[in-house]
CSV table of C-alpha atoms and ligand atoms in Angstrom, one decimal:
chain,number,residue,atom,x,y,z
T,1,MET,CA,92.5,103.1,-2.1
T,2,ALA,CA,89.1,104.2,-0.8
T,3,ASN,CA,87.6,103.7,-4.2
T,4,GLU,CA,89.3,100.3,-4.5
T,5,ASN,CA,87.7,99.3,-1.2
T,6,VAL,CA,84.2,100.5,-2.3
T,7,GLN,CA,84.6,98.4,-5.5
T,8,MET,CA,85.6,95.4,-3.4
T,9,TRP,CA,82.7,95.8,-0.9
T,10,THR,CA,80.3,96.2,-3.8
T,11,GLU,CA,81.5,92.9,-5.3
T,12,LEU,CA,81.0,91.3,-1.8
T,13,ASN,CA,77.4,92.5,-1.8
T,14,ILE,CA,77.9,94.8,1.2
T,15,ASP,CA,75.1,97.1,2.2
T,16,LEU,CA,77.2,100.2,1.6
T,17,LYS,CA,74.9,102.6,3.3
T,18,SER,CA,74.9,100.8,6.7
T,19,HIS,CA,78.5,99.9,6.3
T,20,ASP,CA,79.4,103.6,5.9
T,21,ILE,CA,77.6,104.4,9.1
T,22,LEU,CA,79.4,101.6,10.9
T,23,LEU,CA,82.9,102.7,9.8
T,24,ASN,CA,82.2,106.4,10.5
T,25,ALA,CA,81.1,105.5,14.0
T,26,LEU,CA,84.2,103.4,14.7
T,27,GLY,CA,86.8,106.1,14.0
T,28,PRO,CA,85.7,108.5,16.9
T,29,ILE,CA,85.3,105.5,19.3
T,30,PHE,CA,88.8,104.3,18.5
T,31,GLN,CA,90.1,107.8,18.9
T,32,GLU,CA,88.5,108.1,22.4
T,33,VAL,CA,89.3,104.6,23.7
T,34,TYR,CA,92.7,104.0,22.1
T,35,LEU,CA,94.4,107.0,20.6
T,36,SER,CA,93.8,109.2,23.7
T,37,GLN,CA,96.0,106.9,25.8
T,38,LYS,CA,99.3,108.3,26.9
T,39,ASN,CA,102.7,106.6,26.8
T,40,ARG,CA,101.7,103.8,24.4
T,41,PRO,CA,104.3,101.4,23.0
T,42,ALA,CA,105.3,102.3,19.4
T,43,GLY,CA,104.5,98.7,18.4
T,44,MET,CA,100.8,99.5,18.8
T,45,GLY,CA,101.1,101.5,15.7
T,46,PHE,CA,100.6,98.4,13.6
T,47,TYR,CA,97.3,97.6,15.4
T,48,ASP,CA,96.1,101.2,15.1
T,49,PHE,CA,96.8,100.8,11.4
T,50,VAL,CA,94.9,97.5,11.2
T,51,VAL,CA,91.8,99.1,12.9
T,52,GLY,CA,92.2,102.2,10.7
T,53,ASP,CA,91.7,100.0,7.6
T,54,ILE,CA,89.7,97.3,9.3
T,55,HIS,CA,87.7,96.3,6.3
T,56,GLY,CA,90.4,97.0,3.7
T,57,ILE,CA,93.8,95.4,3.4
T,58,ARG,CA,93.0,92.1,5.2
T,59,VAL,CA,89.8,91.6,3.2
T,60,LYS,CA,91.8,92.3,0.0
T,61,GLU,CA,94.3,89.6,1.0
T,62,LEU,CA,91.4,87.1,1.5
T,63,ARG,CA,89.9,88.0,-1.8
T,64,GLU,CA,93.2,87.6,-3.6
T,65,HIS,CA,93.6,84.2,-2.0
T,66,ALA,CA,90.1,83.3,-3.2
T,67,LYS,CA,90.9,84.5,-6.8
T,68,THR,CA,93.6,81.8,-7.0
T,69,GLY,CA,91.2,79.1,-5.8
T,70,GLY,CA,91.9,79.4,-2.1
T,71,LYS,CA,89.2,79.1,0.5
T,72,VAL,CA,88.4,81.3,3.5
T,73,VAL,CA,86.9,79.6,6.6
T,74,ALA,CA,85.1,81.8,9.2
T,75,THR,CA,84.8,80.8,12.9
T,76,TYR,CA,83.2,82.2,16.1
T,77,CYS,CA,84.7,80.0,18.7
T,78,VAL,CA,88.2,78.9,19.9
T,79,PHE,CA,87.0,75.2,19.7
T,80,VAL,CA,87.4,75.2,16.0
T,81,PRO,CA,90.9,73.7,15.3
T,82,GLU,CA,92.4,76.2,12.8
T,83,GLU,CA,95.4,74.0,12.2
T,84,PHE,CA,93.4,71.9,9.6
T,85,VAL,CA,92.4,75.1,7.8
T,86,TRP,CA,96.0,76.3,7.5
T,87,ALA,CA,97.2,72.8,6.6
T,88,ALA,CA,94.8,72.7,3.6
T,89,ASP,CA,96.1,76.1,2.3
T,90,ALA,CA,92.9,77.8,3.4
T,91,ILE,CA,92.7,80.9,5.6
T,92,PRO,CA,90.8,80.9,8.9
T,93,VAL,CA,89.3,84.1,10.1
T,94,GLY,CA,87.7,84.7,13.5
T,95,LEU,CA,84.6,86.8,12.9
T,96,CYS,CA,83.8,90.1,14.6
T,97,ALA,CA,80.9,89.9,17.0
T,98,GLY,CA,81.6,92.8,19.4
T,99,THR,CA,79.5,95.7,18.3
T,100,GLN,CA,76.1,97.1,19.3
T,101,PHE,CA,75.7,98.4,15.7
T,102,SER,CA,74.5,95.1,14.3
T,103,ILE,CA,72.2,94.1,17.2
T,104,PRO,CA,69.0,95.9,16.2
T,105,ILE,CA,69.3,94.2,12.7
T,106,ALA,CA,69.6,90.8,14.4
T,107,GLU,CA,66.7,91.5,16.7
T,108,GLU,CA,64.4,91.6,13.6
T,109,VAL,CA,64.8,87.8,13.6
T,110,LEU,CA,66.4,86.5,16.8
T,111,PRO,CA,64.8,86.8,20.2
T,112,ARG,CA,65.9,89.9,22.1
T,113,ASN,CA,66.8,87.9,25.1
T,114,THR,CA,69.8,86.3,23.3
T,115,CYS,CA,73.4,87.3,24.3
T,116,ALA,CA,75.0,90.3,22.5
T,117,LEU,CA,77.7,88.2,21.0
T,118,ILE,CA,75.3,86.0,19.1
T,119,LYS,CA,73.1,88.9,18.0
T,120,SER,CA,76.0,91.0,16.9
T,121,SER,CA,77.5,88.2,14.8
T,122,PHE,CA,74.2,87.3,13.2
T,123,GLY,CA,73.3,90.9,12.5
T,124,PHE,CA,76.6,91.3,10.6
T,125,LYS,CA,75.4,88.6,8.1
T,126,LEU,CA,71.8,89.6,8.0
T,127,GLY,CA,72.6,93.2,7.4
T,128,ARG,CA,75.4,92.4,5.0
T,129,ILE,CA,77.8,94.8,6.8
T,130,CYS,CA,80.8,92.5,7.4
T,131,PRO,CA,83.1,91.9,4.4
T,132,TYR,CA,84.8,89.0,6.3
T,133,VAL,CA,81.6,87.0,6.5
T,134,GLN,CA,80.8,87.9,2.9
T,135,ALA,CA,84.3,86.8,1.8
T,136,SER,CA,84.2,83.4,3.5
T,137,HIS,CA,83.3,80.2,1.8
T,138,LEU,CA,82.3,78.3,4.9
T,139,ILE,CA,81.3,79.3,8.4
T,140,VAL,CA,82.1,76.8,11.1
T,141,GLY,CA,79.9,76.9,14.2
T,142,GLU,CA,79.8,74.7,17.3
T,143,THR,CA,77.3,73.4,19.8
T,144,THR,CA,78.8,75.2,22.8
T,145,CYS,CA,75.6,76.9,24.0
T,146,ASP,CA,71.9,76.7,23.0
T,147,GLY,CA,71.7,80.3,21.7
T,148,LYS,CA,74.6,79.7,19.3
T,149,LYS,CA,73.6,76.4,18.0
T,150,LYS,CA,70.1,77.5,17.2
T,151,MET,CA,71.4,80.7,15.6
T,152,PHE,CA,73.6,78.6,13.3
T,153,GLU,CA,70.5,76.8,12.0
T,154,ILE,CA,69.1,80.2,10.9
T,155,LEU,CA,72.5,81.4,9.6
T,156,GLY,CA,72.8,78.3,7.5
T,157,GLN,CA,69.9,79.6,5.4
T,158,LEU,CA,72.0,82.6,4.4
T,159,GLN,CA,75.4,81.0,3.9
T,160,PRO,CA,77.1,77.6,4.1
T,161,VAL,CA,77.5,76.6,7.7
T,162,TYR,CA,79.1,73.5,9.3
T,163,VAL,CA,78.6,72.8,13.0
T,164,MET,CA,81.0,70.9,15.1
T,165,GLU,CA,79.6,69.0,18.1
T,166,VAL,CA,81.4,70.1,21.3
T,167,PRO,CA,80.6,67.7,24.2
T,168,ASN,CA,79.2,69.0,27.4
T,169,LYS,CA,81.2,66.8,29.7
T,170,LYS,CA,84.9,65.8,30.0
T,171,THR,CA,84.5,62.1,30.4
T,172,GLY,CA,86.2,59.4,28.4
T,173,ARG,CA,83.1,59.0,26.2
T,174,SER,CA,82.9,62.7,25.5
T,175,ARG,CA,86.6,62.7,24.5
T,176,GLN,CA,85.9,60.0,22.1
T,177,LEU,CA,83.0,62.0,20.6
T,178,TRP,CA,85.3,65.0,20.3
T,179,HIS,CA,88.0,63.0,18.6
T,180,GLY,CA,85.5,61.9,16.0
T,181,GLU,CA,84.4,65.5,15.5
T,182,VAL,CA,87.9,66.6,14.9
T,183,LEU,CA,88.4,63.9,12.3
T,184,ALA,CA,85.2,64.8,10.6
T,185,PHE,CA,86.3,68.4,10.5
T,186,LYS,CA,89.5,67.5,8.8
T,187,ASP,CA,87.4,65.7,6.1
T,188,VAL,CA,85.1,68.7,5.7
T,189,ILE,CA,88.1,71.0,5.1
T,190,GLU,CA,89.7,68.6,2.7
T,191,LYS,CA,86.5,68.4,0.7
T,192,LEU,CA,86.0,72.2,0.7
T,193,THR,CA,89.5,72.9,-0.5
T,194,GLY,CA,90.2,69.9,-2.6
T,195,ASN,CA,93.5,69.6,-0.8
T,196,LYS,CA,94.7,66.6,1.1
T,197,ILE,CA,96.0,67.3,4.6
T,198,THR,CA,99.3,65.5,5.0
T,199,THR,CA,101.4,64.8,8.1
T,200,GLU,CA,103.9,67.3,6.8
T,201,LYS,CA,101.4,70.1,6.1
T,202,LEU,CA,99.7,69.5,9.4
T,203,GLY,CA,103.0,69.6,11.2
T,204,GLN,CA,103.8,73.0,9.7
T,205,ALA,CA,100.3,74.3,10.6
T,206,ILE,CA,100.8,73.1,14.2
T,207,ASP,CA,104.1,75.0,14.4
T,208,LEU,CA,102.6,78.1,12.8
T,209,VAL,CA,99.7,78.3,15.3
T,210,ASN,CA,101.9,77.3,18.3
T,211,GLY,CA,104.3,80.1,17.2
T,212,ARG,CA,101.5,82.7,17.5
T,213,ARG,CA,100.4,81.2,20.9
T,214,LEU,CA,103.9,81.5,22.2
T,215,ALA,CA,104.2,85.1,21.1
T,216,LEU,CA,100.9,85.8,22.9
T,217,GLN,CA,102.1,84.0,26.0
T,218,ARG,CA,105.2,86.2,26.0
T,219,LEU,CA,103.0,89.3,25.7
T,220,TYR,CA,100.9,88.2,28.7
T,221,ASN,CA,104.0,87.3,30.8
T,222,LEU,CA,105.2,90.9,30.4
T,223,ARG,CA,101.9,92.0,31.9
T,224,LYS,CA,102.8,90.2,35.1
T,225,VAL,CA,105.5,92.9,35.8
T,226,ARG,CA,104.8,95.8,38.1
T,227,PRO,CA,104.6,98.6,36.8
T,228,VAL,CA,102.8,97.0,33.8
T,229,PRO,CA,104.4,98.1,30.5
T,230,ILE,CA,101.3,97.9,28.4
T,231,SER,CA,97.7,98.9,29.1
T,232,GLY,CA,94.9,96.2,29.2
T,233,LYS,CA,93.2,97.9,26.3
T,234,ASP,CA,96.3,97.6,24.1
T,235,ALA,CA,96.9,94.0,25.0
T,236,LEU,CA,93.2,93.3,24.4
T,237,LEU,CA,93.4,94.8,20.9
T,238,ALA,CA,96.6,92.8,20.0
T,239,THR,CA,94.8,89.6,20.9
T,240,GLN,CA,91.6,90.6,19.1
T,241,VAL,CA,93.6,91.2,15.9
T,242,SER,CA,95.2,87.8,16.2
T,243,PHE,CA,91.9,86.3,15.4
T,244,TYR,CA,91.8,87.5,11.8
T,245,ASP,CA,95.3,88.5,10.8
T,246,ASP,CA,97.8,86.3,9.0
T,247,ALA,CA,99.3,84.1,11.7
T,248,LYS,CA,102.9,84.5,10.5
T,249,ARG,CA,102.7,88.3,10.3
T,250,ASP,CA,100.9,88.4,13.6
T,251,THR,CA,103.7,86.5,15.3
T,252,GLN,CA,106.3,88.9,13.9
T,253,MET,CA,104.3,91.9,15.1
T,254,LEU,CA,103.7,90.5,18.5
T,255,THR,CA,107.4,89.6,18.8
T,256,ALA,CA,108.4,93.2,17.9
T,257,LEU,CA,105.9,94.6,20.4
T,258,CYS,CA,107.3,92.3,23.2
T,259,ASP,CA,110.9,93.2,22.3
T,260,GLU,CA,109.9,96.8,22.9
T,261,LEU,CA,108.1,95.9,26.2
T,262,ASP,CA,111.2,94.1,27.4
T,263,LYS,CA,113.1,97.3,27.1
T,264,ARG,CA,110.3,99.2,29.0
T,265,VAL,CA,110.5,96.6,31.8
T,266,ALA,CA,114.3,96.8,32.0
T,267,ALA,CA,113.9,100.6,32.3
T,268,GLY,CA,111.2,100.3,34.9
T,269,GLN,CA,108.8,102.1,32.6
T,270,GLY,CA,105.1,101.4,33.0
T,271,VAL,CA,101.7,102.7,31.7
T,272,ALA,CA,100.3,103.1,35.2
T,273,PRO,CA,101.9,103.9,38.6
T,274,LYS,CA,103.3,100.9,40.5
T,275,ASN,CA,100.5,101.1,43.0
T,276,ALA,CA,97.6,101.3,40.5
T,277,PRO,CA,95.0,98.6,41.3
T,278,ARG,CA,95.6,95.5,39.1
T,279,ILE,CA,92.5,93.8,37.8
T,280,LEU,CA,91.9,90.4,36.2
T,281,ILE,CA,88.8,90.0,34.1
T,282,SER,CA,87.2,86.6,33.8
T,283,GLY,CA,84.2,85.4,31.8
T,284,SER,CA,82.6,85.9,28.4
T,285,PRO,CA,84.8,86.6,25.4
T,286,MET,CA,85.4,90.2,24.1
T,287,ALA,CA,85.2,90.2,20.4
T,288,ILE,CA,86.5,93.2,18.4
T,289,PRO,CA,85.4,96.1,18.8
T,290,ASN,CA,84.2,95.3,22.3
T,291,TRP,CA,86.5,97.5,24.5
T,292,LYS,CA,83.8,98.7,26.9
T,293,LEU,CA,84.8,97.2,30.2
T,294,HIS,CA,88.5,97.7,29.8
T,295,HIS,CA,87.9,101.4,28.9
T,296,ILE,CA,85.7,102.0,32.0
T,297,ILE,CA,88.2,100.2,34.3
T,298,GLU,CA,91.3,101.9,33.0
T,299,SER,CA,89.7,105.3,33.0
T,300,THR,CA,89.2,105.0,36.7
T,301,GLY,CA,93.0,104.7,37.2
T,302,ALA,CA,93.2,100.9,37.6
T,303,VAL,CA,94.9,98.7,35.1
T,304,VAL,CA,93.7,95.4,33.5
T,305,VAL,CA,96.6,93.0,33.7
T,306,CYS,CA,95.0,89.7,32.5
T,307,GLU,CA,91.8,88.3,31.0
T,308,GLU,CA,90.7,84.7,31.6
T,309,SER,CA,88.5,84.4,28.5
T,310,CYS,CA,88.3,83.0,25.0
T,311,THR,CA,89.6,86.1,23.3
T,312,GLU,CA,92.6,86.0,25.6
T,313,THR,CA,94.2,83.3,27.9
T,314,ARG,CA,91.9,80.4,26.7
T,315,PHE,CA,92.9,81.2,23.2
T,316,PHE,CA,96.7,80.7,23.6
T,317,SER,CA,97.7,79.2,27.0
T,318,ASP,CA,97.9,75.6,25.7
T,319,LEU,CA,100.0,74.4,22.8
T,320,VAL,CA,99.3,71.4,20.6
T,321,LYS,CA,102.0,68.9,21.4
T,322,PRO,CA,104.2,69.0,18.3
T,323,THR,CA,105.2,65.4,18.9
T,324,GLY,CA,103.0,63.6,16.4
T,325,GLU,CA,104.8,61.7,13.7
T,326,THR,CA,101.8,60.1,12.1
T,327,LEU,CA,98.5,61.8,11.1
T,328,ASP,CA,96.7,59.9,13.8
T,329,GLU,CA,99.1,61.1,16.5
T,330,GLN,CA,98.7,64.7,15.2
T,331,LEU,CA,94.9,64.4,15.2
T,332,ASN,CA,95.0,63.1,18.8
T,333,ALA,CA,97.3,65.9,19.9
T,334,ILE,CA,95.0,68.5,18.3
T,335,ALA,CA,91.9,67.0,19.8
T,336,ASP,CA,93.4,66.8,23.3
T,337,ARG,CA,94.6,70.4,23.2
T,338,TYR,CA,91.2,71.8,22.2
T,339,MET,CA,89.3,69.6,24.6
T,340,ASN,CA,91.3,71.3,27.3
T,341,ILE,CA,89.6,74.7,26.9
T,342,HIS,CA,87.7,75.5,30.1
T,343,CYS,CA,84.6,77.0,28.6
T,344,ALA,CA,81.5,77.3,30.9
T,345,CYS,CA,79.6,75.2,28.4
T,346,PHE,CA,81.2,72.1,30.2
T,347,THR,CA,79.7,70.6,33.3
T,348,PRO,CA,81.3,70.4,35.7
T,349,ASN,CA,84.0,72.9,34.9
T,350,ASP,CA,86.0,73.2,38.1
T,351,GLU,CA,89.2,73.8,36.1
T,352,ARG,CA,88.0,77.4,35.3
T,353,PRO,CA,87.9,78.6,38.9
T,354,ASP,CA,91.3,76.9,39.4
T,355,ASP,CA,92.7,78.8,36.4
T,356,VAL,CA,91.4,82.1,37.8
T,357,VAL,CA,93.0,81.6,41.2
T,358,LYS,CA,96.3,80.6,39.5
T,359,LEU,CA,96.2,83.6,37.2
T,360,ALA,CA,95.2,86.0,40.0
T,361,LYS,CA,98.4,85.0,41.9
T,362,GLU,CA,100.7,85.0,38.9
T,363,TYR,CA,99.6,88.4,37.8
T,364,GLN,CA,99.5,89.8,41.4
T,365,VAL,CA,96.0,91.1,41.0
T,366,ASP,CA,94.1,93.1,43.6
T,367,GLY,CA,90.7,92.0,42.4
T,368,VAL,CA,88.8,90.0,39.8
T,369,ILE,CA,85.9,91.3,37.8
T,370,HIS,CA,83.6,88.5,36.5
T,371,TYR,CA,82.2,89.7,33.2
T,372,ASN,CA,79.2,88.0,31.7
T,373,LEU,CA,77.1,89.0,28.8
T,374,GLN,CA,73.5,89.5,29.6
T,375,PHE,CA,71.4,86.3,28.8
T,376,CYS,CA,74.5,84.1,28.8
T,377,HIS,CA,73.4,81.5,31.3
T,378,THR,CA,76.5,79.3,31.3
T,379,TYR,CA,78.8,82.1,32.6
T,380,ALA,CA,76.1,83.6,34.9
T,381,ASN,CA,75.6,80.3,36.6
T,382,GLU,CA,79.3,79.5,36.8
T,383,ALA,CA,79.8,82.9,38.5
T,384,VAL,CA,78.1,81.4,41.6
T,385,LYS,CA,80.9,78.8,42.0
T,386,MET,CA,83.6,81.3,41.1
T,387,GLU,CA,82.4,83.7,43.8
T,388,LYS,CA,82.6,81.0,46.5
T,389,ARG,CA,86.0,79.8,45.3
T,390,LEU,CA,87.5,83.3,45.2
T,391,GLU,CA,86.0,84.1,48.6
T,392,LYS,CA,87.8,81.0,50.0
T,393,GLU,CA,91.0,82.2,48.5
T,394,GLY,CA,90.6,85.8,49.9
T,395,ILE,CA,90.5,87.3,46.4
T,396,PRO,CA,87.9,90.2,46.0
T,397,LEU,CA,85.4,89.7,43.2
T,398,LEU,CA,82.9,92.0,41.5
T,399,ARG,CA,80.2,90.4,39.3
T,400,ILE,CA,79.1,92.3,36.3
T,401,GLU,CA,76.5,91.5,33.7
T,402,THR,CA,76.2,93.8,30.7
T,403,ASP,CA,75.8,94.0,27.0
T,404,TYR,CA,77.4,96.1,24.2
T,405,SER,CA,75.3,99.2,24.6
T,406,ASP,CA,76.5,102.3,26.5
T,407,GLU,CA,73.3,102.7,28.5
T,408,ASP,CA,74.8,101.2,31.7
T,409,ALA,CA,78.2,102.8,31.4
T,410,GLY,CA,77.6,105.3,34.2
T,411,GLN,CA,76.3,102.6,36.5
T,412,LEU,CA,79.2,100.3,35.8
T,413,ARG,CA,81.7,103.0,36.4
T,414,THR,CA,80.1,103.7,39.8
T,415,ARG,CA,80.2,100.1,40.8
T,416,ILE,CA,83.8,99.6,39.6
T,417,GLU,CA,84.9,102.8,41.5
T,418,ALA,CA,83.3,101.4,44.6
T,419,PHE,CA,85.0,98.1,44.1
T,420,LEU,CA,88.4,99.7,43.6
T,421,GLU,CA,87.9,101.8,46.7
T,422,MET,CA,87.2,98.6,48.7
T,423,ILE,CA,90.3,96.7,47.4
T,424,LYS,CA,92.7,99.6,47.9
T,425,HIS,CA,95.6,98.7,50.2
B,501,LIG,S1,84.8,78.2,24.0
B,501,LIG,S2,83.1,81.0,25.7
B,501,LIG,S3,84.2,81.2,22.3
B,501,LIG,S4,81.4,79.2,23.3
B,501,LIG,S5,78.7,84.5,25.7
B,501,LIG,S6,77.7,82.7,22.7
B,501,LIG,S7,78.6,80.9,25.7
B,501,LIG,S8,75.5,82.8,25.5
B,501,LIG,S9,81.0,82.7,23.5
B,501,LIG,FE1,82.3,81.1,23.7
B,501,LIG,FE2,83.5,79.1,22.4
B,501,LIG,FE3,82.8,78.9,25.0
B,501,LIG,FE4,84.8,80.4,24.3
B,501,LIG,FE5,76.9,81.4,24.3
B,501,LIG,FE6,77.5,82.7,26.5
B,501,LIG,FE7,76.9,84.1,24.3
B,501,LIG,FE8,79.2,82.6,24.4
């Protein structure tokens, strides 16, 4: 198997030397962050297996799909409507952008004062260390923030890139623009694949993606229980894997995990004591393998019970209304659903603080940690409004700005411990 993988990576033009260093570093980190946890649900075995072979089996599936003429479409943002990709018999894959490893490579080209997520993803391509990027036929970017949209121009010199224009406001005119963008994206995917997107195929794709969203909603609802039956780290991993696994299999695995958690809840079995501080994280996305903040928080005895971010609640909380009977109605339902993502790239974006307050109550949290990646101006500025709003609601907030390196881990731990001390009942 290992040889088979090496052969596949060679065919994908991977820089094997750097790639080896990356995979060899990931094992011990996963051991420390994940496998050292006690009392994990057995259903997490699937996710451990996926990480254990992170650049193997799934990449092989993508390659086999490509050998029969199928296309692979890579994305970085939850604004890209994956329903069209599935409906055209292509496979969408959310790209990894969560490791420090690829950042020095990216900094050879990009300005250092760019957020870690952008640098990490760009470094994966520049350094030829991610087989998912190498296996994709098209990368779909978006105009959500300045750093990303300018990076996509440079990325486009290395691989085919298509950029969707995401509006900055939520006015009627912006919605019209977005509807046009969604329609144009459908055409791009049809052209790439040579397959016509029919009402029937799109209906099936809507059901497929909604099915996965419902399974993720079920997982998150289980985290509302006290004591919580799954750690924040494990829930985070399950959602991270959802970005690149097969949607049907992912739904099955999530369902099996939730069935197990139901039993834990019925037995009153939790991963942390009933009185462990419950934390909500809100802010920038945490792409795989970014587990830094969860690991620090949970190793202090607190438990992360919810994340308001694009790798979590913003990814699955809304469904596409499965009511459309014509292609036009389906397109409108898809455009409406995606326009409702409360990313900080919008102005104003008062819905996001509303969401955080609502989630804080539903998940019975003791405090909120606002997480923003260094050099991300949208989330950093929005934190000002968030702070005021949460203060009004009497919900304690700690603002954190960090990157993917471990340099500030000690300092973060000290600040988080002080915060937990302050919110203790
Ligand atoms: S919909 S949050 S996935 S853009 S952290 S790259 S905003 S400088 S990731 Fe995002 Fe889509 Fe919005 Fe979600 Fe820029 Fe900020 Fe970096 Fe960001």
